[in-house]
mmCIF file of C-alpha atoms in Angstrom:
data_model
loop_
_atom_site.group_PDB
_atom_site.id
_atom_site.type_symbol
_atom_site.label_atom_id
_atom_site.label_comp_id
_atom_site.label_asym_id
_atom_site.label_seq_id
_atom_site.Cartn_x
_atom_site.Cartn_y
_atom_site.Cartn_z
ATOM 1 C CA GLU L 586 4.024 -17.807 -28.903
ATOM 2 C CA ALA L 587 4.332 -15.848 -32.141
ATOM 3 C CA GLY L 588 3.211 -12.241 -31.975
ATOM 4 C CA VAL L 589 1.115 -10.175 -34.346
ATOM 5 C CA ALA L 590 2.733 -10.017 -37.775
ATOM 6 C CA GLN L 591 2.435 -7.076 -40.124
ATOM 7 C CA SER L 592 3.804 -6.297 -43.564
ATOM 8 C CA PRO L 593 5.245 -4.308 -45.087
ATOM 9 C CA ARG L 594 7.101 -2.419 -42.349
ATOM 10 C CA TYR L 595 7.553 0.678 -44.481
ATOM 11 C CA LYS L 596 5.795 2.047 -47.549
ATOM 12 C CA ILE L 597 6.269 5.229 -49.533
ATOM 13 C CA ILE L 598 3.705 6.154 -52.174
ATOM 14 C CA GLU L 599 2.558 9.169 -54.154
ATOM 15 C CA LYS L 600 -0.786 10.756 -53.325
ATOM 16 C CA ARG L 601 -3.721 9.246 -55.201
ATOM 17 C CA GLN L 602 -1.972 5.867 -55.358
ATOM 18 C CA SER L 603 -3.331 2.831 -53.578
ATOM 19 C CA VAL L 604 -1.698 0.772 -50.833
ATOM 20 C CA ALA L 605 -2.505 -2.360 -48.857
ATOM 21 C CA PHE L 606 -1.345 -3.571 -45.469
ATOM 22 C CA TRP L 607 -1.491 -7.115 -44.165
ATOM 23 C CA CYS L 608 -1.881 -8.423 -40.632
ATOM 24 C CA ASN L 609 -1.765 -11.880 -39.117
ATOM 25 C CA PRO L 610 -2.998 -11.942 -35.502
ATOM 26 C CA ILE L 611 -1.969 -14.206 -32.664
ATOM 27 C CA SER L 612 -3.397 -17.679 -33.145
ATOM 28 C CA GLY L 613 -6.724 -18.083 -31.394
ATOM 29 C CA HIS L 614 -7.426 -14.383 -31.013
ATOM 30 C CA ALA L 615 -10.963 -13.705 -32.175
ATOM 31 C CA THR L 616 -10.737 -9.934 -32.224
ATOM 32 C CA LEU L 617 -8.593 -7.917 -34.613
ATOM 33 C CA TYR L 618 -8.108 -4.160 -34.651
ATOM 34 C CA TRP L 619 -6.597 -1.677 -37.078
ATOM 35 C CA TYR L 620 -5.350 1.601 -35.613
ATOM 36 C CA GLN L 621 -3.926 4.729 -37.199
ATOM 37 C CA GLN L 622 -1.183 6.464 -35.234
ATOM 38 C CA ILE L 623 -0.270 9.919 -36.450
ATOM 39 C CA LEU L 624 3.032 11.327 -35.213
ATOM 40 C CA GLY L 625 2.624 12.853 -31.763
ATOM 41 C CA GLN L 626 -0.747 11.247 -31.122
ATOM 42 C CA GLY L 627 -2.081 8.077 -29.570
ATOM 43 C CA PRO L 628 -3.456 5.273 -31.730
ATOM 44 C CA LYS L 629 -6.937 5.845 -33.113
ATOM 45 C CA LEU L 630 -9.177 2.882 -33.883
ATOM 46 C CA LEU L 631 -10.130 2.517 -37.533
ATOM 47 C CA ILE L 632 -11.944 -0.815 -37.491
ATOM 48 C CA GLN L 633 -12.560 -3.764 -35.184
ATOM 49 C CA PHE L 634 -13.384 -7.308 -36.291
ATOM 50 C CA GLN L 635 -14.830 -10.102 -34.176
ATOM 51 C CA ASN L 636 -13.925 -13.253 -36.100
ATOM 52 C CA ASN L 637 -14.768 -12.210 -39.681
ATOM 53 C CA GLY L 638 -17.520 -9.739 -38.797
ATOM 54 C CA VAL L 639 -17.143 -5.971 -38.363
ATOM 55 C CA VAL L 640 -17.901 -4.771 -34.820
ATOM 56 C CA ASP L 641 -16.999 -1.110 -35.204
ATOM 57 C CA ASP L 642 -15.924 0.869 -38.254
ATOM 58 C CA SER L 643 -17.367 4.206 -37.217
ATOM 59 C CA GLN L 644 -14.021 5.999 -37.578
ATOM 60 C CA LEU L 645 -12.992 4.396 -40.856
ATOM 61 C CA PRO L 646 -13.017 6.879 -43.781
ATOM 62 C CA LYS L 647 -15.065 4.595 -45.946
ATOM 63 C CA ASP L 648 -14.704 6.686 -49.093
ATOM 64 C CA ARG L 649 -11.041 5.671 -49.293
ATOM 65 C CA PHE L 650 -10.330 3.012 -46.662
ATOM 66 C CA SER L 651 -11.506 -0.579 -46.724
ATOM 67 C CA ALA L 652 -10.667 -3.630 -44.668
ATOM 68 C CA GLU L 653 -11.506 -7.288 -44.690
ATOM 69 C CA ARG L 654 -10.838 -10.315 -42.556
ATOM 70 C CA LEU L 655 -11.579 -13.343 -44.620
ATOM 71 C CA LYS L 656 -11.947 -16.644 -42.753
ATOM 72 C CA GLY L 657 -11.607 -14.818 -39.454
ATOM 73 C CA VAL L 658 -7.816 -14.971 -39.357
ATOM 74 C CA ASP L 659 -5.576 -12.530 -41.215
ATOM 75 C CA SER L 660 -6.704 -9.138 -42.409
ATOM 76 C CA THR L 661 -5.963 -6.557 -45.084
ATOM 77 C CA LEU L 662 -6.398 -2.793 -44.826
ATOM 78 C CA LYS L 663 -6.469 -0.831 -48.078
ATOM 79 C CA ILE L 664 -6.289 2.863 -48.881
ATOM 80 C CA GLN L 665 -7.403 4.029 -52.318
ATOM 81 C CA PRO L 666 -6.661 6.759 -53.221
ATOM 82 C CA ALA L 667 -4.166 7.901 -50.609
ATOM 83 C CA LYS L 668 -3.979 11.497 -49.375
ATOM 84 C CA LEU L 669 -1.101 13.341 -47.754
ATOM 85 C CA GLU L 670 -2.885 13.244 -44.386
ATOM 86 C CA ASP L 671 -2.863 9.439 -44.459
ATOM 87 C CA SER L 672 0.844 9.478 -43.598
ATOM 88 C CA ALA L 673 0.963 7.593 -40.311
ATOM 89 C CA VAL L 674 1.844 4.305 -38.686
ATOM 90 C CA TYR L 675 -0.851 1.679 -39.140
ATOM 91 C CA LEU L 676 -0.990 -0.723 -36.234
ATOM 92 C CA CYS L 677 -2.718 -4.057 -36.124
ATOM 93 C CA ALA L 678 -3.667 -5.589 -32.783
ATOM 94 C CA SER L 679 -5.470 -8.690 -31.609
ATOM 95 C CA SER L 680 -7.052 -9.889 -28.396
ATOM 96 C CA LEU L 681 -8.976 -12.826 -26.998
ATOM 97 C CA GLU L 682 -11.999 -10.552 -26.458
ATOM 98 C CA GLY L 683 -15.105 -12.667 -26.749
ATOM 99 C CA GLY L 684 -17.099 -9.975 -24.998
ATOM 100 C CA ASN L 685 -14.486 -9.313 -22.321
ATOM 101 C CA LEU L 686 -13.541 -5.672 -22.763
ATOM 102 C CA TYR L 687 -10.782 -5.969 -20.165
ATOM 103 C CA ASN L 688 -8.592 -8.247 -22.273
ATOM 104 C CA GLU L 689 -5.369 -6.545 -23.244
ATOM 105 C CA GLN L 690 -4.537 -6.065 -26.884
ATOM 106 C CA PHE L 691 -1.345 -7.328 -28.480
ATOM 107 C CA PHE L 692 0.142 -5.078 -31.126
ATOM 108 C CA GLY L 693 2.180 -5.752 -34.216
ATOM 109 C CA PRO L 694 5.237 -3.647 -35.135
ATOM 110 C CA GLY L 695 3.197 -1.435 -37.458
ATOM 111 C CA THR L 696 3.519 -0.203 -41.036
ATOM 112 C CA ARG L 697 4.915 3.288 -41.489
ATOM 113 C CA LEU L 698 3.198 4.911 -44.491
ATOM 114 C CA THR L 699 4.571 8.036 -46.110
ATOM 115 C CA VAL L 700 2.425 9.714 -48.748
ATOM 116 C CA LEU L 701 4.300 12.197 -50.954
ATOM 117 C CA ALA F 888 -17.662 10.289 -24.861
ATOM 118 C CA GLN F 889 -14.648 8.816 -23.113
ATOM 119 C CA SER F 890 -11.244 10.497 -23.078
ATOM 120 C CA VAL F 891 -7.752 10.239 -21.634
ATOM 121 C CA ALA F 892 -5.420 13.080 -20.715
ATOM 122 C CA GLN F 893 -1.673 12.731 -20.308
ATOM 123 C CA PRO F 894 -0.698 16.238 -19.251
ATOM 124 C CA GLU F 895 3.058 15.852 -19.738
ATOM 125 C CA ASP F 896 4.607 15.492 -23.175
ATOM 126 C CA GLN F 897 7.896 14.448 -21.588
ATOM 127 C CA VAL F 898 9.115 13.312 -18.189
ATOM 128 C CA ASN F 899 12.809 13.432 -17.315
ATOM 129 C CA VAL F 900 14.234 11.440 -14.427
ATOM 130 C CA ALA F 901 17.668 10.283 -13.351
ATOM 131 C CA GLU F 902 18.435 6.588 -13.197
ATOM 132 C CA GLY F 903 17.699 5.159 -9.768
ATOM 133 C CA ASN F 904 15.120 7.817 -8.931
ATOM 134 C CA PRO F 905 11.385 7.122 -8.715
ATOM 135 C CA LEU F 906 9.265 8.008 -11.714
ATOM 136 C CA THR F 907 5.627 8.961 -12.215
ATOM 137 C CA VAL F 908 3.785 9.326 -15.510
ATOM 138 C CA LYS F 909 0.401 10.963 -15.076
ATOM 139 C CA CYS F 910 -2.940 9.965 -16.559
ATOM 140 C CA THR F 911 -6.479 11.142 -15.968
ATOM 141 C CA TYR F 912 -9.569 9.768 -17.666
ATOM 142 C CA SER F 913 -13.220 10.455 -18.314
ATOM 143 C CA VAL F 914 -15.895 7.801 -18.879
ATOM 144 C CA SER F 915 -19.606 7.736 -18.284
ATOM 145 C CA GLY F 916 -19.501 4.467 -16.351
ATOM 146 C CA ASN F 917 -16.715 2.601 -14.601
ATOM 147 C CA PRO F 918 -13.390 2.238 -16.387
ATOM 148 C CA TYR F 919 -11.053 -0.443 -17.503
ATOM 149 C CA LEU F 920 -7.636 1.239 -17.534
ATOM 150 C CA PHE F 921 -4.447 0.214 -19.315
ATOM 151 C CA TRP F 922 -0.841 1.298 -19.702
ATOM 152 C CA TYR F 923 1.156 0.461 -22.816
ATOM 153 C CA VAL F 924 4.785 1.231 -23.707
ATOM 154 C CA GLN F 925 6.165 1.855 -27.183
ATOM 155 C CA TYR F 926 9.852 1.520 -28.037
ATOM 156 C CA PRO F 927 11.210 3.090 -31.256
ATOM 157 C CA ASN F 928 10.030 1.368 -34.424
ATOM 158 C CA ARG F 929 8.043 -1.165 -32.450
ATOM 159 C CA GLY F 930 4.402 -1.691 -31.656
ATOM 160 C CA LEU F 931 2.815 -1.065 -28.300
ATOM 161 C CA GLN F 932 3.489 -3.495 -25.474
ATOM 162 C CA PHE F 933 1.031 -4.080 -22.655
ATOM 163 C CA LEU F 934 2.325 -3.112 -19.179
ATOM 164 C CA LEU F 935 -0.603 -3.427 -16.803
ATOM 165 C CA LYS F 936 -4.344 -2.965 -16.387
ATOM 166 C CA TYR F 937 -6.943 -2.123 -13.789
ATOM 167 C CA ILE F 938 -10.177 -4.082 -13.926
ATOM 168 C CA THR F 939 -11.573 -4.004 -10.422
ATOM 169 C CA GLY F 940 -10.504 -4.638 -6.836
ATOM 170 C CA ASP F 941 -7.184 -3.470 -5.418
ATOM 171 C CA ASN F 942 -6.412 0.087 -6.464
ATOM 172 C CA LEU F 943 -2.684 -0.642 -6.745
ATOM 173 C CA VAL F 944 -1.911 -2.701 -9.828
ATOM 174 C CA LYS F 945 1.466 -4.287 -10.472
ATOM 175 C CA GLY F 946 2.700 -4.995 -13.968
ATOM 176 C CA SER F 947 5.694 -5.828 -16.109
ATOM 177 C CA TYR F 948 9.270 -4.594 -15.599
ATOM 178 C CA GLY F 949 8.608 -3.367 -12.052
ATOM 179 C CA PHE F 950 5.947 -0.849 -13.035
ATOM 180 C CA GLU F 951 2.807 -0.241 -11.014
ATOM 181 C CA ALA F 952 -0.169 2.072 -11.246
ATOM 182 C CA GLU F 953 -2.636 3.430 -8.743
ATOM 183 C CA PHE F 954 -6.308 3.796 -9.564
ATOM 184 C CA ASN F 955 -7.942 6.771 -7.852
ATOM 185 C CA LYS F 956 -11.652 6.958 -8.585
ATOM 186 C CA SER F 957 -12.268 10.289 -6.871
ATOM 187 C CA GLN F 958 -9.519 11.972 -8.872
ATOM 188 C CA THR F 959 -10.223 9.900 -12.023
ATOM 189 C CA SER F 960 -6.529 9.165 -12.271
ATOM 190 C CA PHE F 961 -4.370 6.171 -13.069
ATOM 191 C CA HIS F 962 -0.758 7.297 -12.672
ATOM 192 C CA LEU F 963 2.086 4.978 -13.689
ATOM 193 C CA LYS F 964 4.934 4.599 -11.204
ATOM 194 C CA LYS F 965 8.224 2.837 -10.685
ATOM 195 C CA PRO F 966 10.358 3.041 -7.522
ATOM 196 C CA SER F 967 13.702 3.078 -9.332
ATOM 197 C CA ALA F 968 14.042 4.095 -12.984
ATOM 198 C CA LEU F 969 16.374 2.413 -15.460
ATOM 199 C CA VAL F 970 17.875 3.944 -18.602
ATOM 200 C CA SER F 971 16.178 1.120 -20.512
ATOM 201 C CA ASP F 972 12.780 2.425 -19.343
ATOM 202 C CA SER F 973 13.178 5.348 -21.748
ATOM 203 C CA ALA F 974 10.255 5.038 -24.158
ATOM 204 C CA LEU F 975 6.829 6.424 -25.060
ATOM 205 C CA TYR F 976 4.065 5.535 -22.602
ATOM 206 C CA PHE F 977 0.362 5.486 -23.396
ATOM 207 C CA CYS F 978 -2.557 5.404 -21.012
ATOM 208 C CA ALA F 979 -5.856 4.009 -22.345
ATOM 209 C CA VAL F 980 -9.417 3.643 -21.089
ATOM 210 C CA ARG F 981 -12.431 1.564 -21.945
ATOM 211 C CA ASP F 982 -15.908 2.024 -20.436
ATOM 212 C CA MET F 983 -17.186 -1.103 -18.662
ATOM 213 C CA ALA F 984 -20.785 -0.312 -19.568
ATOM 214 C CA GLY F 985 -21.953 -1.602 -22.912
ATOM 215 C CA TYR F 986 -19.666 -1.688 -25.904
ATOM 216 C CA SER F 987 -16.829 0.817 -26.142
ATOM 217 C CA THR F 988 -13.531 1.044 -27.952
ATOM 218 C CA LEU F 989 -10.152 1.583 -26.339
ATOM 219 C CA THR F 990 -9.284 5.282 -26.222
ATOM 220 C CA PHE F 991 -5.629 6.244 -25.922
ATOM 221 C CA GLY F 992 -3.969 9.341 -24.558
ATOM 222 C CA LYS F 993 -1.450 11.196 -26.698
ATOM 223 C CA GLY F 994 1.485 9.606 -24.942
ATOM 224 C CA THR F 995 4.263 10.730 -22.614
ATOM 225 C CA MET F 996 7.920 10.366 -23.510
ATOM 226 C CA LEU F 997 9.957 9.133 -20.567
ATOM 227 C CA LEU F 998 13.669 9.924 -20.665
ATOM 228 C CA VAL F 999 15.870 8.346 -18.015
ATOM 229 C CA SER F 1000 19.370 9.784 -17.827
ATOM 230 C CA PRO F 1001 22.383 7.781 -16.589
#
């Protein structure tokens, strides 16, 4: 079974530039998550999708971050404009979910973003 | 609000010795508890979870964890550590009641020396 795919793996940009990350979840997984992992901290949820609908985006900085999951499969997370404090690893995860909060999440390798 | 505490930034153990990585949690209801492991430049991998029932949960790679409701703890254990177990370990909690997101601890680096 193929895992969660993410691209790019690394990205370096100047502050105020824009950047986009792509994620393809495990086939059949209805729920998709984007996390931000700052060095030395645990992952923090940015947004959760159930199929193509947003379940939770309460911690997404909506003035600069946006995300979409068209057709309920792959997803894109965008930052525009980027700030220095956005430097982090952005992790995508998926799970069967469907209302079962005990389903484990499967993580992609992440995208390491450096904002200069 | 739910939270997870991993009190140790780093745990050092010699190969062949038992290891314990500590985790305590706080939720308003009953918890779903998870352990994940992260190797360098890789995403998190699921190790094990507690849903309900037996307090001792067995997972991947010989790891196990014990749920203790009175102490609100879910410590990760392994009887005999391997050098290849060296990695960053995250404990996470989700409240059973209603909708809640998965909240992670800050992680504990496990270093197993030969």
